[in-house]
PDB file of C-alpha atoms in Angstrom:
ATOM      1  CA  UNK A   1     -70.011 -88.794-112.408  1.00  0.00           C
ATOM      2  CA  UNK A   2     -67.196 -86.443-111.385  1.00  0.00           C
ATOM      3  CA  UNK A   3     -69.103 -84.571-108.704  1.00  0.00           C
ATOM      4  CA  UNK A   4     -70.709 -85.339-105.354  1.00  0.00           C
ATOM      5  CA  UNK A   5     -73.590 -84.225-103.175  1.00  0.00           C
ATOM      6  CA  UNK A   6     -72.627 -81.197-101.167  1.00  0.00           C
ATOM      7  CA  UNK A   7     -71.655 -79.204-104.221  1.00  0.00           C
ATOM      8  CA  UNK A   8     -74.225 -81.006-106.366  1.00  0.00           C
ATOM      9  CA  UNK A   9     -77.865 -80.736-105.322  1.00  0.00           C
ATOM     10  CA  UNK A  10     -79.056 -83.776-103.357  1.00  0.00           C
ATOM     11  CA  UNK A  11     -81.531 -85.932-105.299  1.00  0.00           C
ATOM     12  CA  UNK A  12     -82.341 -89.566-106.002  1.00  0.00           C
ATOM     13  CA  UNK A  13     -80.084 -91.174-108.614  1.00  0.00           C
ATOM     14  CA  UNK A  14     -80.259 -94.560-110.389  1.00  0.00           C
ATOM     15  CA  UNK A  15     -78.380 -97.470-108.872  1.00  0.00           C
ATOM     16  CA  UNK A  16     -76.157 -97.555-111.961  1.00  0.00           C
ATOM     17  CA  UNK A  17     -74.846 -94.026-111.289  1.00  0.00           C
ATOM     18  CA  UNK A  18     -71.712 -93.597-109.195  1.00  0.00           C
ATOM     19  CA  UNK A  19     -70.947 -90.159-107.722  1.00  0.00           C
ATOM     20  CA  UNK A  20     -67.158 -90.233-107.416  1.00  0.00           C
ATOM     21  CA  UNK A  21     -66.337 -86.580-106.827  1.00  0.00           C
ATOM     22  CA  UNK A  22     -63.632 -84.656-108.716  1.00  0.00           C
ATOM     23  CA  UNK A  23     -61.251 -86.839-110.701  1.00  0.00           C
ATOM     24  CA  UNK A  24     -58.154 -84.735-110.082  1.00  0.00           C
ATOM     25  CA  UNK A  25     -54.708 -85.161-108.584  1.00  0.00           C
ATOM     26  CA  UNK A  26     -54.093 -82.829-105.676  1.00  0.00           C
ATOM     27  CA  UNK A  27     -50.318 -82.993-105.934  1.00  0.00           C
ATOM     28  CA  UNK A  28     -50.167 -82.002-109.630  1.00  0.00           C
ATOM     29  CA  UNK A  29     -46.596 -83.266-109.641  1.00  0.00           C
ATOM     30  CA  UNK A  30     -46.517 -83.189-113.438  1.00  0.00           C
ATOM     31  CA  UNK A  31     -46.249 -79.376-113.476  1.00  0.00           C
ATOM     32  CA  UNK A  32     -44.614 -77.299-110.763  1.00  0.00           C
ATOM     33  CA  UNK A  33     -45.210 -73.603-110.110  1.00  0.00           C
ATOM     34  CA  UNK A  34     -42.341 -71.354-111.300  1.00  0.00           C
ATOM     35  CA  UNK A  35     -40.228 -69.862-108.526  1.00  0.00           C
ATOM     36  CA  UNK A  36     -41.105 -66.326-109.648  1.00  0.00           C
ATOM     37  CA  UNK A  37     -44.812 -66.939-108.960  1.00  0.00           C
ATOM     38  CA  UNK A  38     -44.116 -68.695-105.656  1.00  0.00           C
ATOM     39  CA  UNK A  39     -41.871 -65.802-104.580  1.00  0.00           C
ATOM     40  CA  UNK A  40     -44.559 -63.250-105.504  1.00  0.00           C
ATOM     41  CA  UNK A  41     -47.166 -65.181-103.479  1.00  0.00           C
ATOM     42  CA  UNK A  42     -44.834 -65.523-100.484  1.00  0.00           C
ATOM     43  CA  UNK A  43     -44.099 -61.802-100.609  1.00  0.00           C
ATOM     44  CA  UNK A  44     -47.772 -60.893-100.188  1.00  0.00           C
ATOM     45  CA  UNK A  45     -48.850 -63.788 -97.955  1.00  0.00           C
ATOM     46  CA  UNK A  46     -48.906 -61.706 -94.771  1.00  0.00           C
ATOM     47  CA  UNK A  47     -49.457 -58.135 -95.968  1.00  0.00           C
ATOM     48  CA  UNK A  48     -52.362 -58.501 -98.426  1.00  0.00           C
ATOM     49  CA  UNK A  49     -55.190 -60.722 -99.632  1.00  0.00           C
ATOM     50  CA  UNK A  50     -54.307 -62.350-102.941  1.00  0.00           C
ATOM     51  CA  UNK A  51     -57.034 -62.864-105.534  1.00  0.00           C
ATOM     52  CA  UNK A  52     -56.330 -65.567-108.120  1.00  0.00           C
ATOM     53  CA  UNK A  53     -58.101 -64.917-111.435  1.00  0.00           C
ATOM     54  CA  UNK A  54     -58.419 -68.027-113.569  1.00  0.00           C
ATOM     55  CA  UNK A  55     -60.811 -68.360-116.523  1.00  0.00           C
ATOM     56  CA  UNK A  56     -59.382 -71.635-117.784  1.00  0.00           C
ATOM     57  CA  UNK A  57     -58.301 -72.183-121.376  1.00  0.00           C
ATOM     58  CA  UNK A  58     -61.653 -72.157-123.237  1.00  0.00           C
ATOM     59  CA  UNK A  59     -63.340 -69.021-121.930  1.00  0.00           C
ATOM     60  CA  UNK A  60     -62.728 -65.764-123.803  1.00  0.00           C
ATOM     61  CA  UNK A  61     -63.455 -62.513-122.015  1.00  0.00           C
ATOM     62  CA  UNK A  62     -64.543 -59.412-123.891  1.00  0.00           C
ATOM     63  CA  UNK A  63     -62.543 -56.209-123.520  1.00  0.00           C
ATOM     64  CA  UNK A  64     -65.299 -54.550-121.462  1.00  0.00           C
ATOM     65  CA  UNK A  65     -65.344 -57.517-119.068  1.00  0.00           C
ATOM     66  CA  UNK A  66     -61.555 -57.463-118.669  1.00  0.00           C
ATOM     67  CA  UNK A  67     -61.688 -53.713-117.987  1.00  0.00           C
ATOM     68  CA  UNK A  68     -64.430 -54.165-115.355  1.00  0.00           C
ATOM     69  CA  UNK A  69     -62.440 -56.903-113.606  1.00  0.00           C
ATOM     70  CA  UNK A  70     -59.220 -54.895-113.790  1.00  0.00           C
ATOM     71  CA  UNK A  71     -60.793 -51.748-112.344  1.00  0.00           C
ATOM     72  CA  UNK A  72     -62.870 -53.629-109.784  1.00  0.00           C
ATOM     73  CA  UNK A  73     -59.887 -55.558-108.418  1.00  0.00           C
ATOM     74  CA  UNK A  74     -57.691 -52.451-108.201  1.00  0.00           C
ATOM     75  CA  UNK A  75     -57.662 -51.844-104.459  1.00  0.00           C
ATOM     76  CA  UNK A  76     -54.909 -51.168-101.927  1.00  0.00           C
ATOM     77  CA  UNK A  77     -56.108 -54.172 -99.898  1.00  0.00           C
ATOM     78  CA  UNK A  78     -55.787 -56.601-102.780  1.00  0.00           C
ATOM     79  CA  UNK A  79     -53.037 -58.235-104.806  1.00  0.00           C
ATOM     80  CA  UNK A  80     -54.123 -59.986-107.995  1.00  0.00           C
ATOM     81  CA  UNK A  81     -52.493 -62.951-109.712  1.00  0.00           C
ATOM     82  CA  UNK A  82     -54.149 -63.263-113.138  1.00  0.00           C
ATOM     83  CA  UNK A  83     -53.625 -66.311-115.329  1.00  0.00           C
ATOM     84  CA  UNK A  84     -54.248 -65.204-118.929  1.00  0.00           C
ATOM     85  CA  UNK A  85     -53.531 -66.396-122.473  1.00  0.00           C
ATOM     86  CA  UNK A  86     -51.510 -64.228-124.858  1.00  0.00           C
ATOM     87  CA  UNK A  87     -54.512 -63.326-127.030  1.00  0.00           C
ATOM     88  CA  UNK A  88     -56.374 -62.075-123.949  1.00  0.00           C
ATOM     89  CA  UNK A  89     -53.359 -60.064-122.803  1.00  0.00           C
ATOM     90  CA  UNK A  90     -53.710 -57.968-125.961  1.00  0.00           C
ATOM     91  CA  UNK A  91     -57.004 -56.606-124.545  1.00  0.00           C
ATOM     92  CA  UNK A  92     -55.312 -55.180-121.458  1.00  0.00           C
ATOM     93  CA  UNK A  93     -54.556 -51.453-121.266  1.00  0.00           C
ATOM     94  CA  UNK A  94     -51.031 -50.199-121.766  1.00  0.00           C
ATOM     95  CA  UNK A  95     -50.585 -49.459-118.054  1.00  0.00           C
ATOM     96  CA  UNK A  96     -51.328 -52.175-115.477  1.00  0.00           C
ATOM     97  CA  UNK A  97     -51.614 -51.310-111.756  1.00  0.00           C
ATOM     98  CA  UNK A  98     -48.571 -52.543-109.788  1.00  0.00           C
ATOM     99  CA  UNK A  99     -50.844 -54.691-107.592  1.00  0.00           C
ATOM    100  CA  UNK A 100     -51.437 -57.016-110.577  1.00  0.00           C
ATOM    101  CA  UNK A 101     -49.183 -59.878-111.610  1.00  0.00           C
ATOM    102  CA  UNK A 102     -50.162 -61.191-115.054  1.00  0.00           C
ATOM    103  CA  UNK A 103     -48.917 -64.689-115.928  1.00  0.00           C
ATOM    104  CA  UNK A 104     -49.567 -67.192-118.719  1.00  0.00           C
ATOM    105  CA  UNK A 105     -52.094 -69.994-118.603  1.00  0.00           C
ATOM    106  CA  UNK A 106     -51.790 -71.843-115.274  1.00  0.00           C
ATOM    107  CA  UNK A 107     -52.819 -75.231-116.675  1.00  0.00           C
ATOM    108  CA  UNK A 108     -51.876 -78.097-114.377  1.00  0.00           C
ATOM    109  CA  UNK A 109     -50.245 -75.849-111.785  1.00  0.00           C
ATOM    110  CA  UNK A 110     -53.449 -73.938-110.997  1.00  0.00           C
ATOM    111  CA  UNK A 111     -54.320 -76.206-108.082  1.00  0.00           C
ATOM    112  CA  UNK A 112     -50.948 -75.607-106.454  1.00  0.00           C
ATOM    113  CA  UNK A 113     -51.438 -71.855-106.820  1.00  0.00           C
ATOM    114  CA  UNK A 114     -54.910 -72.083-105.253  1.00  0.00           C
ATOM    115  CA  UNK A 115     -53.474 -74.101-102.370  1.00  0.00           C
ATOM    116  CA  UNK A 116     -51.025 -71.317-101.429  1.00  0.00           C
ATOM    117  CA  UNK A 117     -51.864 -69.664 -98.108  1.00  0.00           C
ATOM    118  CA  UNK A 118     -51.814 -66.183 -99.676  1.00  0.00           C
ATOM    119  CA  UNK A 119     -54.771 -66.888-101.985  1.00  0.00           C
ATOM    120  CA  UNK A 120     -58.051 -65.881-100.314  1.00  0.00           C
ATOM    121  CA  UNK A 121     -60.526 -66.036-103.191  1.00  0.00           C
ATOM    122  CA  UNK A 122     -60.618 -67.428-106.745  1.00  0.00           C
ATOM    123  CA  UNK A 123     -62.283 -65.404-109.522  1.00  0.00           C
ATOM    124  CA  UNK A 124     -63.267 -67.388-112.610  1.00  0.00           C
ATOM    125  CA  UNK A 125     -65.955 -68.637-114.949  1.00  0.00           C
ATOM    126  CA  UNK A 126     -66.796 -71.452-112.511  1.00  0.00           C
ATOM    127  CA  UNK A 127     -66.395 -74.315-114.885  1.00  0.00           C
ATOM    128  CA  UNK A 128     -66.630 -77.539-112.918  1.00  0.00           C
ATOM    129  CA  UNK A 129     -62.851 -78.121-112.849  1.00  0.00           C
ATOM    130  CA  UNK A 130     -62.022 -74.600-111.593  1.00  0.00           C
ATOM    131  CA  UNK A 131     -64.778 -74.764-108.951  1.00  0.00           C
ATOM    132  CA  UNK A 132     -63.725 -78.199-107.694  1.00  0.00           C
ATOM    133  CA  UNK A 133     -60.022 -77.320-107.532  1.00  0.00           C
ATOM    134  CA  UNK A 134     -60.829 -74.256-105.438  1.00  0.00           C
ATOM    135  CA  UNK A 135     -63.229 -76.014-103.056  1.00  0.00           C
ATOM    136  CA  UNK A 136     -60.952 -79.012-102.518  1.00  0.00           C
ATOM    137  CA  UNK A 137     -58.380 -76.474-101.281  1.00  0.00           C
ATOM    138  CA  UNK A 138     -61.009 -74.692 -99.152  1.00  0.00           C
ATOM    139  CA  UNK A 139     -61.014 -71.451-101.158  1.00  0.00           C
ATOM    140  CA  UNK A 140     -64.234 -69.485-101.867  1.00  0.00           C
ATOM    141  CA  UNK A 141     -65.206 -68.397-105.380  1.00  0.00           C
ATOM    142  CA  UNK A 142     -66.389 -65.299-107.203  1.00  0.00           C
ATOM    143  CA  UNK A 143     -68.077 -66.661-110.324  1.00  0.00           C
ATOM    144  CA  UNK A 144     -68.559 -64.968-113.685  1.00  0.00           C
ATOM    145  CA  UNK A 145     -70.300 -67.681-115.770  1.00  0.00           C
ATOM    146  CA  UNK A 146     -69.930 -67.189-119.525  1.00  0.00           C
ATOM    147  CA  UNK A 147     -71.400 -70.241-121.295  1.00  0.00           C
ATOM    148  CA  UNK A 148     -72.261 -73.927-121.080  1.00  0.00           C
ATOM    149  CA  UNK A 149     -72.596 -75.522-117.644  1.00  0.00           C
ATOM    150  CA  UNK A 150     -70.907 -72.589-115.884  1.00  0.00           C
ATOM    151  CA  UNK A 151     -74.207 -70.960-114.898  1.00  0.00           C
ATOM    152  CA  UNK A 152     -75.370 -74.265-113.416  1.00  0.00           C
ATOM    153  CA  UNK A 153     -72.134 -74.752-111.452  1.00  0.00           C
ATOM    154  CA  UNK A 154     -72.319 -71.128-110.275  1.00  0.00           C
ATOM    155  CA  UNK A 155     -75.841 -71.755-108.965  1.00  0.00           C
ATOM    156  CA  UNK A 156     -74.486 -74.687-106.936  1.00  0.00           C
ATOM    157  CA  UNK A 157     -71.664 -72.500-105.584  1.00  0.00           C
ATOM    158  CA  UNK A 158     -74.213 -69.881-104.525  1.00  0.00           C
ATOM    159  CA  UNK A 159     -76.576 -72.441-102.942  1.00  0.00           C
ATOM    160  CA  UNK A 160     -73.693 -74.041-101.030  1.00  0.00           C
ATOM    161  CA  UNK A 161     -72.721 -70.572 -99.706  1.00  0.00           C
ATOM    162  CA  UNK A 162     -69.130 -70.943-100.853  1.00  0.00           C
ATOM    163  CA  UNK A 163     -69.058 -67.875-103.087  1.00  0.00           C
ATOM    164  CA  UNK A 164     -70.880 -65.212-105.056  1.00  0.00           C
ATOM    165  CA  UNK A 165     -71.996 -64.864-108.677  1.00  0.00           C
ATOM    166  CA  UNK A 166     -71.650 -61.932-111.080  1.00  0.00           C
ATOM    167  CA  UNK A 167     -73.678 -61.246-114.243  1.00  0.00           C
ATOM    168  CA  UNK A 168     -71.733 -61.128-117.522  1.00  0.00           C
ATOM    169  CA  UNK A 169     -74.278 -58.763-119.116  1.00  0.00           C
ATOM    170  CA  UNK A 170     -74.415 -56.295-116.204  1.00  0.00           C
ATOM    171  CA  UNK A 171     -70.795 -56.563-115.091  1.00  0.00           C
ATOM    172  CA  UNK A 172     -69.315 -53.420-113.573  1.00  0.00           C
ATOM    173  CA  UNK A 173     -66.190 -52.550-111.642  1.00  0.00           C
ATOM    174  CA  UNK A 174     -68.334 -51.579-108.649  1.00  0.00           C
ATOM    175  CA  UNK A 175     -69.984 -55.020-108.557  1.00  0.00           C
ATOM    176  CA  UNK A 176     -66.629 -56.773-108.789  1.00  0.00           C
ATOM    177  CA  UNK A 177     -65.104 -54.712-105.974  1.00  0.00           C
ATOM    178  CA  UNK A 178     -68.198 -54.990-103.748  1.00  0.00           C
ATOM    179  CA  UNK A 179     -68.463 -58.787-104.023  1.00  0.00           C
ATOM    180  CA  UNK A 180     -64.782 -59.616-103.739  1.00  0.00           C
ATOM    181  CA  UNK A 181     -64.385 -57.402-100.651  1.00  0.00           C
ATOM    182  CA  UNK A 182     -67.443 -58.992 -99.042  1.00  0.00           C
ATOM    183  CA  UNK A 183     -65.838 -62.410 -99.493  1.00  0.00           C
ATOM    184  CA  UNK A 184     -62.531 -61.103 -98.122  1.00  0.00           C
ATOM    185  CA  UNK A 185     -64.208 -59.558 -95.042  1.00  0.00           C
ATOM    186  CA  UNK A 186     -66.150 -62.750 -94.283  1.00  0.00           C
ATOM    187  CA  UNK A 187     -63.320 -64.974 -95.461  1.00  0.00           C
ATOM    188  CA  UNK A 188     -63.346 -67.194 -92.402  1.00  0.00           C
ATOM    189  CA  UNK A 189     -67.029 -68.009 -92.884  1.00  0.00           C
ATOM    190  CA  UNK A 190     -66.711 -68.595 -96.632  1.00  0.00           C
ATOM    191  CA  UNK A 191     -63.525 -70.631 -96.188  1.00  0.00           C
ATOM    192  CA  UNK A 192     -65.205 -72.802 -93.555  1.00  0.00           C
ATOM    193  CA  UNK A 193     -68.062 -73.591 -95.939  1.00  0.00           C
ATOM    194  CA  UNK A 194     -65.609 -74.176 -98.787  1.00  0.00           C
ATOM    195  CA  UNK A 195     -63.601 -76.632 -96.660  1.00  0.00           C
ATOM    196  CA  UNK A 196     -66.823 -78.460 -95.737  1.00  0.00           C
ATOM    197  CA  UNK A 197     -67.885 -78.842 -99.374  1.00  0.00           C
ATOM    198  CA  UNK A 198     -64.328 -79.716-100.359  1.00  0.00           C
ATOM    199  CA  UNK A 199     -64.294 -82.492 -97.748  1.00  0.00           C
ATOM    200  CA  UNK A 200     -67.513 -83.954 -99.174  1.00  0.00           C
ATOM    201  CA  UNK A 201     -65.988 -83.918-102.639  1.00  0.00           C
ATOM    202  CA  UNK A 202     -62.886 -85.693-101.372  1.00  0.00           C
ATOM    203  CA  UNK A 203     -64.905 -88.286 -99.443  1.00  0.00           C
ATOM    204  CA  UNK A 204     -66.597 -89.374-102.689  1.00  0.00           C
ATOM    205  CA  UNK A 205     -63.343 -91.093-103.640  1.00  0.00           C
ATOM    206  CA  UNK A 206     -62.202 -89.284-106.744  1.00  0.00           C
ATOM    207  CA  UNK A 207     -59.553 -90.912-108.907  1.00  0.00           C
ATOM    208  CA  UNK A 208     -59.001 -93.968-106.675  1.00  0.00           C
ATOM    209  CA  UNK A 209     -62.688 -94.845-106.540  1.00  0.00           C
ATOM    210  CA  UNK A 210     -63.060 -94.338-110.281  1.00  0.00           C
ATOM    211  CA  UNK A 211     -60.272 -96.829-110.934  1.00  0.00           C
ATOM    212  CA  UNK A 212     -61.754 -99.387-108.517  1.00  0.00           C
ATOM    213  CA  UNK A 213     -65.172 -99.099-110.199  1.00  0.00           C
ATOM    214  CA  UNK A 214     -63.636 -99.644-113.626  1.00  0.00           C
ATOM    215  CA  UNK A 215     -61.681-102.655-112.377  1.00  0.00           C
ATOM    216  CA  UNK A 216     -64.793-104.128-110.769  1.00  0.00           C
ATOM    217  CA  UNK A 217     -66.897-103.881-113.925  1.00  0.00           C
ATOM    218  CA  UNK A 218     -64.015-105.074-116.077  1.00  0.00           C
ATOM    219  CA  UNK A 219     -63.939-108.296-114.034  1.00  0.00           C
ATOM    220  CA  UNK A 220     -67.734-108.506-113.955  1.00  0.00           C
ATOM    221  CA  UNK A 221     -68.384-107.779-117.645  1.00  0.00           C
ATOM    222  CA  UNK A 222     -67.876-111.380-118.907  1.00  0.00           C
ATOM    223  CA  UNK A 223     -70.634-112.572-116.566  1.00  0.00           C
ATOM    224  CA  UNK A 224     -72.899-109.766-117.746  1.00  0.00           C
ATOM    225  CA  UNK A 225     -72.266-110.751-121.377  1.00  0.00           C
ATOM    226  CA  UNK A 226     -73.042-114.378-120.541  1.00  0.00           C
ATOM    227  CA  UNK A 227     -76.365-113.414-118.927  1.00  0.00           C
ATOM    228  CA  UNK A 228     -77.327-111.282-121.916  1.00  0.00           C
ATOM    229  CA  UNK A 229     -76.545-114.107-124.339  1.00  0.00           C
ATOM    230  CA  UNK A 230     -78.905-116.434-122.441  1.00  0.00           C
ATOM    231  CA  UNK A 231     -81.810-113.980-122.529  1.00  0.00           C
ATOM    232  CA  UNK A 232     -84.766-114.511-124.826  1.00  0.00           C
ATOM    233  CA  UNK A 233     -84.295-112.748-128.156  1.00  0.00           C
ATOM    234  CA  UNK A 234     -87.194-110.361-127.587  1.00  0.00           C
ATOM    235  CA  UNK A 235     -85.761-109.278-124.231  1.00  0.00           C
ATOM    236  CA  UNK A 236     -82.189-108.886-125.438  1.00  0.00           C
ATOM    237  CA  UNK A 237     -83.428-106.758-128.364  1.00  0.00           C
ATOM    238  CA  UNK A 238     -85.886-104.795-126.147  1.00  0.00           C
ATOM    239  CA  UNK A 239     -88.748-105.932-128.375  1.00  0.00           C
ATOM    240  CA  UNK A 240     -91.087-106.237-125.364  1.00  0.00           C
ATOM    241  CA  UNK A 241     -90.307-102.654-124.311  1.00  0.00           C
ATOM    242  CA  UNK A 242     -90.903-101.317-127.805  1.00  0.00           C
ATOM    243  CA  UNK A 243     -94.194-103.236-128.023  1.00  0.00           C
ATOM    244  CA  UNK A 244     -95.511-101.726-124.798  1.00  0.00           C
ATOM    245  CA  UNK A 245     -94.465 -98.219-125.882  1.00  0.00           C
ATOM    246  CA  UNK A 246     -96.113 -98.693-129.285  1.00  0.00           C
ATOM    247  CA  UNK A 247     -99.313 -99.890-127.598  1.00  0.00           C
ATOM    248  CA  UNK A 248     -99.490 -96.748-125.493  1.00  0.00           C
ATOM    249  CA  UNK A 249     -98.896 -94.588-128.569  1.00  0.00           C
ATOM    250  CA  UNK A 250    -101.679 -96.383-130.485  1.00  0.00           C
ATOM    251  CA  UNK A 251    -104.072 -96.090-127.545  1.00  0.00           C
ATOM    252  CA  UNK A 252    -103.368 -92.389-127.177  1.00  0.00           C
ATOM    253  CA  UNK A 253    -103.849 -91.869-130.931  1.00  0.00           C
ATOM    254  CA  UNK A 254    -107.220 -93.673-130.925  1.00  0.00           C
ATOM    255  CA  UNK A 255    -108.369 -91.705-127.872  1.00  0.00           C
ATOM    256  CA  UNK A 256    -107.349 -88.409-129.472  1.00  0.00           C
ATOM    257  CA  UNK A 257    -109.176 -89.379-132.706  1.00  0.00           C
ATOM    258  CA  UNK A 258    -112.401 -90.215-130.836  1.00  0.00           C
ATOM    259  CA  UNK A 259    -112.310 -86.929-128.927  1.00  0.00           C
ATOM    260  CA  UNK A 260    -111.638 -85.002-132.142  1.00  0.00           C
ATOM    261  CA  UNK A 261    -114.484 -86.768-134.011  1.00  0.00           C
ATOM    262  CA  UNK A 262    -116.904 -86.094-131.154  1.00  0.00           C
ATOM    263  CA  UNK A 263    -116.018 -82.408-131.173  1.00  0.00           C
ATOM    264  CA  UNK A 264    -116.519 -82.196-134.962  1.00  0.00           C
ATOM    265  CA  UNK A 265    -119.959 -83.856-134.681  1.00  0.00           C
ATOM    266  CA  UNK A 266    -121.066 -81.481-131.941  1.00  0.00           C
ATOM    267  CA  UNK A 267    -119.988 -78.489-134.008  1.00  0.00           C
ATOM    268  CA  UNK A 268    -121.805 -79.867-137.111  1.00  0.00           C
ATOM    269  CA  UNK A 269    -125.096 -80.480-135.249  1.00  0.00           C
ATOM    270  CA  UNK A 270    -125.017 -77.046-133.619  1.00  0.00           C
ATOM    271  CA  UNK A 271    -124.661 -75.383-137.029  1.00  0.00           C
ATOM    272  CA  UNK A 272    -127.355 -77.445-138.886  1.00  0.00           C
ATOM    273  CA  UNK A 273    -130.093 -77.311-136.171  1.00  0.00           C
ATOM    274  CA  UNK A 274    -133.112 -75.306-137.617  1.00  0.00           C
ATOM    275  CA  UNK A 275    -133.981 -72.045-135.963  1.00  0.00           C
ATOM    276  CA  UNK A 276    -137.539 -71.896-134.532  1.00  0.00           C
ATOM    277  CA  UNK A 277    -139.312 -68.687-135.468  1.00  0.00           C
ATOM    278  CA  UNK A 278    -141.663 -67.066-132.912  1.00  0.00           C
ATOM    279  CA  UNK A 279    -145.360 -66.864-134.103  1.00  0.00           C
ATOM    280  CA  UNK A 280    -147.004 -63.429-133.823  1.00  0.00           C
ATOM    281  CA  UNK A 281    -149.881 -63.269-131.327  1.00  0.00           C
ATOM    282  CA  UNK A 282    -152.771 -60.820-131.664  1.00  0.00           C
ATOM    283  CA  UNK A 283    -153.892 -58.975-128.603  1.00  0.00           C
ATOM    284  CA  UNK A 284    -157.489 -60.218-128.731  1.00  0.00           C
ATOM    285  CA  UNK A 285    -156.467 -63.847-129.007  1.00  0.00           C
ATOM    286  CA  UNK A 286    -154.043 -63.561-126.205  1.00  0.00           C
ATOM    287  CA  UNK A 287    -156.763 -63.139-123.535  1.00  0.00           C
ATOM    288  CA  UNK A 288    -159.336 -65.352-125.296  1.00  0.00           C
ATOM    289  CA  UNK A 289    -161.579 -62.384-126.309  1.00  0.00           C
ATOM    290  CA  UNK A 290    -162.154 -60.647-129.602  1.00  0.00           C
ATOM    291  CA  UNK A 291    -161.699 -56.958-130.070  1.00  0.00           C
ATOM    292  CA  UNK A 292    -165.451 -56.546-130.872  1.00  0.00           C
ATOM    293  CA  UNK A 293    -166.756 -58.324-127.772  1.00  0.00           C
ATOM    294  CA  UNK A 294    -165.570 -56.760-124.579  1.00  0.00           C
ATOM    295  CA  UNK A 295    -168.134 -58.560-122.409  1.00  0.00           C
ATOM    296  CA  UNK A 296    -171.373 -57.334-120.872  1.00  0.00           C
ATOM    297  CA  UNK A 297    -171.879 -53.603-120.217  1.00  0.00           C
TER     298      UNK A 297
END
């Protein structure tokens, strides 16, 4: 499993589950950052706080969401590097504030961009890959989950105190500005927590541990196959497990039938029981005397 406790919530897991942390390469040598982007980041490394906006390659923002992010991140204290596909660029207004630098999809170079000293916070959908890349580099997150597991990952980011979460249905420029500036002001605290969680993710082993696990089970698999072949047929085919499950189902069905039949009988008897009519009583008979004999004068 490509996560680890620290970002993931601590809980008991089966012995067959291996938590290996993010399976990513930190160097990303296969794709280097263009010099124009590096120069822009270096230019603002000391004078401003750079916000890196990265919504991956699957997420599609609506025009209202792009407008809220654009207006919310327009601030004299911020410089924004926004990685965006061409179809999403068509939703931008004609005039972009000079503090924004819009580039194409970051792809494999996103981790190198996040690692730059100028980047103070990452804004994104908080898919697992984007969240892990940011935390491994010790950068806090401002999450805008859109679909799938992003809400779940955002909840982990919030619980780990390494970022904040926005609502896609109540997104406003004011919320964006308020939350991103809070992270910037308390950047040392958020960055410290992000580095702690990032260290836990790294300690899980990542790519190297994943390879060693695969190699181990590749060498061990012939012995597993040999053990399975020597098992009794009913165990190898899980017949004993199915039998026990079927027995429980039958027992539960019989119990439910008996309860249902008992309830039907009770309802039938209550409806067919004859009603006892009260007999009228005359006043004279009630006290053992007739109306004509009232006793001695």
